[in-house]
Amino acid sequence: MPARNDEKLMRVALAEARRGVGQVSPNPAVGALLERSGRIIATGYHRASGLPHAEVECLAAAGNRSLRAATLFVTLEPCSTTGRTPPCTEAIIASGIRRVVIGAMDVNPAHAGRAMAQLQAAGMEVKSGVLAEECARLNEAFNKWIVTGQPFVIAKCGMSLDGRLTRLPNESRWLTGALARRSAMGLRAEVDAILIGAETLRQDNPRLTIRGIKGVRQPWRVVVSRSGNLPAGAHLFTDRFADRTLVYRGKSLRSVLTDLGRKKITSVLIEGGGEVLGQAFDAHLVDKVQFYLAPLLTAGLVVAVGGKGAADTRSGAHLAEPQFTRIGPDLSVSGYPRWSATE
């Protein structure tokens, strides 16, 4: 099959995989499809941790069809060990499929490269690396956590053009428009935890829930505080998701993230305030930036990102792969901070 057709079908598998984003942690999001004679005969994706993996879902969807002339496309190297479910390689080999096309290789040390070897030993033709970068990017949080034990950290903020937040009495705290806020809500739906500082809790009394998106689970809500002196009546402690709230008192941000990783929290969205975001940048803990800039200037003392700051321009956080997207009247800025050529 021509390479361009493999890529076209892998994009369909990627679309399937995205259906599981935010639902499968601490597992990776994976999609699969079966193709025969140029036609897609079945698709599947990993729906939740503990449920069948994408490959098994896809094989089940094919029913009693003969698969000897079919090709299986899967966005991530199939698992080859027994966990909460049996190895997917066993089901693939038993199906009679003769060709498997893989997107990204699994970075999990328990799996990396094993599936390819097992499938090839069973006489299958195996092709890997089709849209590998896109397939790997889909699971960037899982890939970091499974190798390092540390969650993938996204710094998110909505700010004025001069990097400020308003705190005026009786004023809406929103600087950005509805479309930018909807985009930010989508971020919440994809992560395992949302983290804020104590002052944000005191000033804003946020809910940190997901609104306007159905069928997603509520992320953990994490508050870091020096004193632990927090308002007992805050939404985070009294609403129906109160059991999804964690408080860390007197702990460094690095140690908090390490403990969250131990709890199998693979991704953390830091929503502020400026002091916590500043700590994250000062300690080089941020993996990805997602800022929303409103088309206004407010001035004032409340900065969006505080901290000690960089010693000079060269040592600041330079964004790799920056993306600038207009969202309604606002500007979305995202990228991957790099503090030196070696990071």
Tab-separated table of N, CA and C in Angstrom, residues 239-341:
chain	number	residue	atom	x	y	z
A	239	ASP	N	-18.383	21.515	47.412
A	239	ASP	CA	-19.252	21.100	46.318
A	239	ASP	C	-19.238	19.581	46.156
A	240	ARG	N	-19.890	19.088	45.130
A	240	ARG	CA	-20.037	17.631	44.968
A	240	ARG	C	-18.740	16.944	44.562
A	241	PHE	N	-17.728	17.727	44.209
A	241	PHE	CA	-16.421	17.146	43.867
A	241	PHE	C	-15.393	17.362	44.969
A	242	ALA	N	-15.871	17.614	46.187
A	242	ALA	CA	-14.951	17.916	47.287
A	242	ALA	C	-13.927	16.810	47.504
A	243	ASP	N	-14.318	15.572	47.239
A	243	ASP	CA	-13.384	14.458	47.431
A	243	ASP	C	-12.325	14.396	46.340
A	244	ARG	N	-12.408	15.295	45.374
A	244	ARG	CA	-11.409	15.376	44.313
A	244	ARG	C	-10.470	16.576	44.547
A	245	THR	N	-10.416	17.070	45.764
A	245	THR	CA	-9.568	18.213	46.104
A	245	THR	C	-8.426	17.770	47.009
A	246	LEU	N	-7.215	18.176	46.665
A	246	LEU	CA	-6.027	17.887	47.456
A	246	LEU	C	-5.390	19.199	47.896
A	247	VAL	N	-4.932	19.262	49.135
A	247	VAL	CA	-4.250	20.448	49.656
A	247	VAL	C	-2.853	20.051	50.125
A	248	TYR	N	-1.859	20.816	49.677
A	248	TYR	CA	-0.478	20.609	50.105
A	248	TYR	C	-0.037	21.842	50.889
A	249	ARG	N	0.396	21.608	52.110
A	249	ARG	CA	0.801	22.719	52.982
A	249	ARG	C	2.312	22.707	53.187
A	250	GLY	N	2.922	23.864	52.946
A	250	GLY	CA	4.341	24.018	53.230
A	250	GLY	C	5.245	23.149	52.385
A	251	LYS	N	4.829	22.789	51.186
A	251	LYS	CA	5.629	21.932	50.315
A	251	LYS	C	6.095	22.735	49.093
A	252	SER	N	7.281	22.415	48.601
A	252	SER	CA	7.741	23.049	47.370
A	252	SER	C	6.905	22.535	46.213
A	253	LEU	N	6.831	23.349	45.170
A	253	LEU	CA	6.049	22.942	44.005
A	253	LEU	C	6.628	21.678	43.390
A	254	ARG	N	7.936	21.560	43.376
A	254	ARG	CA	8.566	20.358	42.825
A	254	ARG	C	8.148	19.109	43.594
A	255	SER	N	8.136	19.194	44.929
A	255	SER	CA	7.757	18.025	45.729
A	255	SER	C	6.278	17.699	45.561
A	256	VAL	N	5.454	18.726	45.380
A	256	VAL	CA	4.026	18.493	45.128
A	256	VAL	C	3.842	17.717	43.830
A	257	LEU	N	4.530	18.152	42.782
A	257	LEU	CA	4.410	17.473	41.492
A	257	LEU	C	4.919	16.042	41.575
A	258	THR	N	5.986	15.829	42.323
A	258	THR	CA	6.503	14.467	42.489
A	258	THR	C	5.470	13.574	43.163
A	259	ASP	N	4.797	14.101	44.183
A	259	ASP	CA	3.781	13.305	44.867
A	259	ASP	C	2.583	13.046	43.962
A	260	LEU	N	2.202	14.019	43.156
A	260	LEU	CA	1.101	13.806	42.223
A	260	LEU	C	1.460	12.718	41.221
A	261	GLY	N	2.714	12.689	40.779
A	261	GLY	CA	3.154	11.630	39.881
A	261	GLY	C	3.035	10.264	40.526
A	262	ARG	N	3.351	10.177	41.795
A	262	ARG	CA	3.213	8.904	42.521
A	262	ARG	C	1.756	8.459	42.574
A	263	LYS	N	0.850	9.415	42.563
A	263	LYS	CA	-0.584	9.111	42.593
A	263	LYS	C	-1.130	8.795	41.190
A	264	LYS	N	-0.233	8.617	40.229
A	264	LYS	CA	-0.587	8.309	38.842
A	264	LYS	C	-1.329	9.456	38.166
A	265	ILE	N	-1.025	10.662	38.579
A	265	ILE	CA	-1.511	11.857	37.901
A	265	ILE	C	-0.473	12.226	36.860
A	266	THR	N	-0.824	12.082	35.586
A	266	THR	CA	0.163	12.222	34.515
A	266	THR	C	0.262	13.631	33.958
A	267	SER	N	-0.742	14.473	34.198
A	267	SER	CA	-0.732	15.829	33.650
A	267	SER	C	-1.349	16.805	34.638
A	268	VAL	N	-0.735	17.992	34.736
A	268	VAL	CA	-1.192	19.023	35.664
A	268	VAL	C	-1.299	20.347	34.919
A	269	LEU	N	-2.434	21.003	35.054
A	269	LEU	CA	-2.661	22.327	34.484
A	269	LEU	C	-2.548	23.348	35.608
A	270	ILE	N	-1.501	24.178	35.572
A	270	ILE	CA	-1.348	25.232	36.576
A	270	ILE	C	-2.099	26.457	36.092
A	271	GLU	N	-3.135	26.837	36.842
A	271	GLU	CA	-3.980	27.958	36.442
A	271	GLU	C	-3.696	29.234	37.227
A	272	GLY	N	-2.718	29.221	38.089
A	272	GLY	CA	-2.382	30.460	38.794
A	272	GLY	C	-2.554	30.340	40.282
A	273	GLY	N	-2.305	31.466	40.926
A	273	GLY	CA	-2.016	32.762	40.326
A	273	GLY	C	-0.558	32.955	39.908
A	274	GLY	N	-0.234	34.263	39.815
A	274	GLY	CA	1.060	34.643	39.319
A	274	GLY	C	2.220	34.134	40.145
A	275	GLU	N	2.030	34.009	41.447
A	275	GLU	CA	3.114	33.531	42.303
A	275	GLU	C	3.444	32.071	42.004
A	276	VAL	N	2.417	31.236	41.901
A	276	VAL	CA	2.646	29.815	41.621
A	276	VAL	C	3.220	29.625	40.222
A	277	LEU	N	2.700	30.360	39.248
A	277	LEU	CA	3.243	30.266	37.900
A	277	LEU	C	4.705	30.708	37.884
A	278	GLY	N	5.014	31.761	38.642
A	278	GLY	CA	6.396	32.211	38.724
A	278	GLY	C	7.304	31.156	39.324
A	279	GLN	N	6.843	30.482	40.371
A	279	GLN	CA	7.627	29.402	40.973
A	279	GLN	C	7.887	28.296	39.949
A	280	ALA	N	6.868	27.971	39.160
A	280	ALA	CA	7.005	26.898	38.174
A	280	ALA	C	8.040	27.254	37.108
A	281	PHE	N	8.017	28.499	36.640
A	281	PHE	CA	8.995	28.911	35.636
A	281	PHE	C	10.390	29.052	36.244
A	282	ASP	N	10.480	29.590	37.452
A	282	ASP	CA	11.787	29.728	38.096
A	282	ASP	C	12.471	28.374	38.264
A	283	ALA	N	11.689	27.346	38.594
A	283	ALA	CA	12.239	26.008	38.830
A	283	ALA	C	12.300	25.162	37.556
A	284	HIS	N	11.952	25.747	36.409
A	284	HIS	CA	11.973	25.037	35.117
A	284	HIS	C	11.100	23.780	35.155
A	285	LEU	N	9.912	23.921	35.724
A	285	LEU	CA	9.002	22.786	35.860
A	285	LEU	C	7.943	22.741	34.765
A	286	VAL	N	7.876	23.760	33.938
A	286	VAL	CA	6.810	23.867	32.931
A	286	VAL	C	7.217	23.142	31.651
A	287	ASP	N	6.350	22.278	31.172
A	287	ASP	CA	6.585	21.558	29.917
A	287	ASP	C	5.923	22.230	28.722
A	288	LYS	N	4.817	22.913	28.978
A	288	LYS	CA	4.079	23.530	27.879
A	288	LYS	C	3.399	24.797	28.388
A	289	VAL	N	3.294	25.771	27.521
A	289	VAL	CA	2.654	27.044	27.845
A	289	VAL	C	1.380	27.183	27.026
A	290	GLN	N	0.318	27.640	27.674
A	290	GLN	CA	-0.909	28.006	26.972
A	290	GLN	C	-1.418	29.299	27.581
A	291	PHE	N	-1.109	30.413	26.911
A	291	PHE	CA	-1.529	31.724	27.389
A	291	PHE	C	-2.576	32.290	26.436
A	292	TYR	N	-3.514	33.047	27.006
A	292	TYR	CA	-4.527	33.748	26.236
A	292	TYR	C	-4.372	35.238	26.507
A	293	LEU	N	-4.151	36.015	25.457
A	293	LEU	CA	-3.929	37.450	25.593
A	293	LEU	C	-5.155	38.210	25.117
A	294	ALA	N	-5.698	39.033	26.019
A	294	ALA	CA	-6.838	39.866	25.675
A	294	ALA	C	-6.337	41.186	25.075
A	295	PRO	N	-7.072	41.775	24.139
A	295	PRO	CA	-6.616	42.996	23.466
A	295	PRO	C	-6.883	44.251	24.305
A	296	LEU	N	-6.284	44.306	25.482
A	296	LEU	CA	-6.395	45.493	26.319
A	296	LEU	C	-5.166	45.570	27.221
A	297	LEU	N	-4.928	46.736	27.763
A	297	LEU	CA	-3.845	46.946	28.712
A	297	LEU	C	-4.459	47.461	30.006
A	298	THR	N	-4.007	46.899	31.121
A	298	THR	CA	-4.595	47.283	32.405
A	298	THR	C	-3.600	47.954	33.336
A	299	ALA	N	-2.281	47.692	33.141
A	299	ALA	CA	-1.259	48.136	34.087
A	299	ALA	C	-1.592	47.579	35.475
A	300	GLY	N	-1.014	48.124	36.497
A	300	GLY	CA	-1.286	47.630	37.838
A	300	GLY	C	-0.203	46.696	38.340
A	301	LEU	N	-0.340	46.295	39.596
A	301	LEU	CA	0.698	45.530	40.276
A	301	LEU	C	0.538	44.018	40.153
A	302	VAL	N	-0.653	43.535	39.772
A	302	VAL	CA	-0.904	42.098	39.772
A	302	VAL	C	-0.443	41.507	38.440
A	303	VAL	N	0.732	40.898	38.462
A	303	VAL	CA	1.287	40.341	37.228
A	303	VAL	C	0.795	38.918	37.032
A	304	ALA	N	0.703	38.514	35.779
A	304	ALA	CA	0.209	37.176	35.458
A	304	ALA	C	1.203	36.099	35.852
A	305	VAL	N	2.490	36.369	35.680
A	305	VAL	CA	3.550	35.432	36.062
A	305	VAL	C	4.568	36.192	36.887
A	306	GLY	N	4.720	35.784	38.143
A	306	GLY	CA	5.656	36.455	39.037
A	306	GLY	C	6.967	35.699	39.149
A	307	GLY	N	7.399	35.475	40.372
A	307	GLY	CA	8.638	34.747	40.604
A	307	GLY	C	9.856	35.644	40.569
A	308	LYS	N	11.021	35.044	40.687
A	308	LYS	CA	12.277	35.797	40.664
A	308	LYS	C	12.612	36.273	39.260
A	309	GLY	N	12.204	35.504	38.264
A	309	GLY	CA	12.467	35.878	36.889
A	309	GLY	C	13.837	35.448	36.417
A	310	ALA	N	14.048	35.579	35.111
A	310	ALA	CA	15.321	35.191	34.508
A	310	ALA	C	16.382	36.246	34.788
A	311	ALA	N	17.618	35.796	34.903
A	311	ALA	CA	18.725	36.711	35.161
A	311	ALA	C	18.986	37.613	33.962
A	312	ASP	N	18.750	37.102	32.766
A	312	ASP	CA	18.925	37.880	31.543
A	312	ASP	C	18.069	37.259	30.448
A	313	THR	N	18.017	37.907	29.316
A	313	THR	CA	17.160	37.442	28.223
A	313	THR	C	17.535	36.042	27.768
A	314	ARG	N	18.824	35.769	27.674
A	314	ARG	CA	19.271	34.471	27.181
A	314	ARG	C	18.800	33.333	28.076
A	315	SER	N	18.732	33.558	29.374
A	315	SER	CA	18.364	32.484	30.301
A	315	SER	C	16.863	32.397	30.541
A	316	GLY	N	16.080	33.187	29.817
A	316	GLY	CA	14.630	33.101	29.948
A	316	GLY	C	14.074	31.855	29.276
A	317	ALA	N	12.778	31.663	29.414
A	317	ALA	CA	12.111	30.508	28.808
A	317	ALA	C	11.731	30.852	27.375
A	318	HIS	N	12.478	30.307	26.417
A	318	HIS	CA	12.210	30.532	25.003
A	318	HIS	C	11.281	29.429	24.490
A	319	LEU	N	10.216	29.808	23.811
A	319	LEU	CA	9.234	28.832	23.363
A	319	LEU	C	9.675	28.142	22.076
A	320	ALA	N	9.731	26.824	22.126
A	320	ALA	CA	9.941	26.019	20.928
A	320	ALA	C	8.574	25.696	20.322
A	321	GLU	N	8.523	25.565	19.024
A	321	GLU	CA	7.288	25.260	18.293
A	321	GLU	C	6.141	26.201	18.684
A	322	PRO	N	6.399	27.505	18.713
A	322	PRO	CA	5.331	28.430	19.127
A	322	PRO	C	4.188	28.448	18.128
A	323	GLN	N	2.985	28.575	18.655
A	323	GLN	CA	1.795	28.698	17.813
A	323	GLN	C	1.005	29.906	18.274
A	324	PHE	N	0.607	30.723	17.327
A	324	PHE	CA	-0.166	31.931	17.612
A	324	PHE	C	-1.478	31.821	16.847
A	325	THR	N	-2.577	31.774	17.588
A	325	THR	CA	-3.883	31.553	16.966
A	325	THR	C	-4.875	32.588	17.481
A	326	ARG	N	-5.553	33.219	16.584
A	326	ARG	CA	-6.594	34.155	17.003
A	326	ARG	C	-7.845	33.384	17.389
A	327	ILE	N	-8.357	33.668	18.581
A	327	ILE	CA	-9.592	33.046	19.067
A	327	ILE	C	-10.561	34.172	19.399
A	328	GLY	N	-11.462	34.455	18.482
A	328	GLY	CA	-12.322	35.611	18.673
A	328	GLY	C	-11.466	36.863	18.733
A	329	PRO	N	-11.660	37.715	19.734
A	329	PRO	CA	-10.840	38.933	19.845
A	329	PRO	C	-9.487	38.687	20.509
A	330	ASP	N	-9.263	37.476	21.013
A	330	ASP	CA	-8.072	37.180	21.806
A	330	ASP	C	-7.024	36.429	20.994
A	331	LEU	N	-5.825	36.344	21.556
A	331	LEU	CA	-4.724	35.640	20.920
A	331	LEU	C	-4.289	34.480	21.804
A	332	SER	N	-4.270	33.281	21.244
A	332	SER	CA	-3.763	32.098	21.926
A	332	SER	C	-2.287	31.932	21.579
A	333	VAL	N	-1.458	31.790	22.606
A	333	VAL	CA	-0.022	31.580	22.426
A	333	VAL	C	0.353	30.283	23.139
A	334	SER	N	0.909	29.342	22.406
A	334	SER	CA	1.307	28.079	23.019
A	334	SER	C	2.683	27.674	22.515
A	335	GLY	N	3.336	26.810	23.255
A	335	GLY	CA	4.653	26.329	22.876
A	335	GLY	C	5.301	25.590	24.032
A	336	TYR	N	6.531	25.170	23.801
A	336	TYR	CA	7.261	24.356	24.769
A	336	TYR	C	8.485	25.127	25.255
A	337	PRO	N	8.503	25.553	26.519
A	337	PRO	CA	9.615	26.380	27.002
A	337	PRO	C	10.939	25.611	27.028
A	338	ARG	N	11.978	26.285	26.582
A	338	ARG	CA	13.333	25.742	26.629
A	338	ARG	C	14.224	26.798	27.277
A	339	TRP	N	14.918	26.377	28.324
A	339	TRP	CA	15.773	27.316	29.049
A	339	TRP	C	17.223	27.306	28.576
A	340	SER	N	17.586	26.288	27.824
A	340	SER	CA	18.940	26.230	27.270
A	340	SER	C	18.908	25.291	26.085
A	341	ALA	N	19.998	25.283	25.326
A	341	ALA	CA	20.054	24.441	24.137
A	341	ALA	C	20.053	22.966	24.490
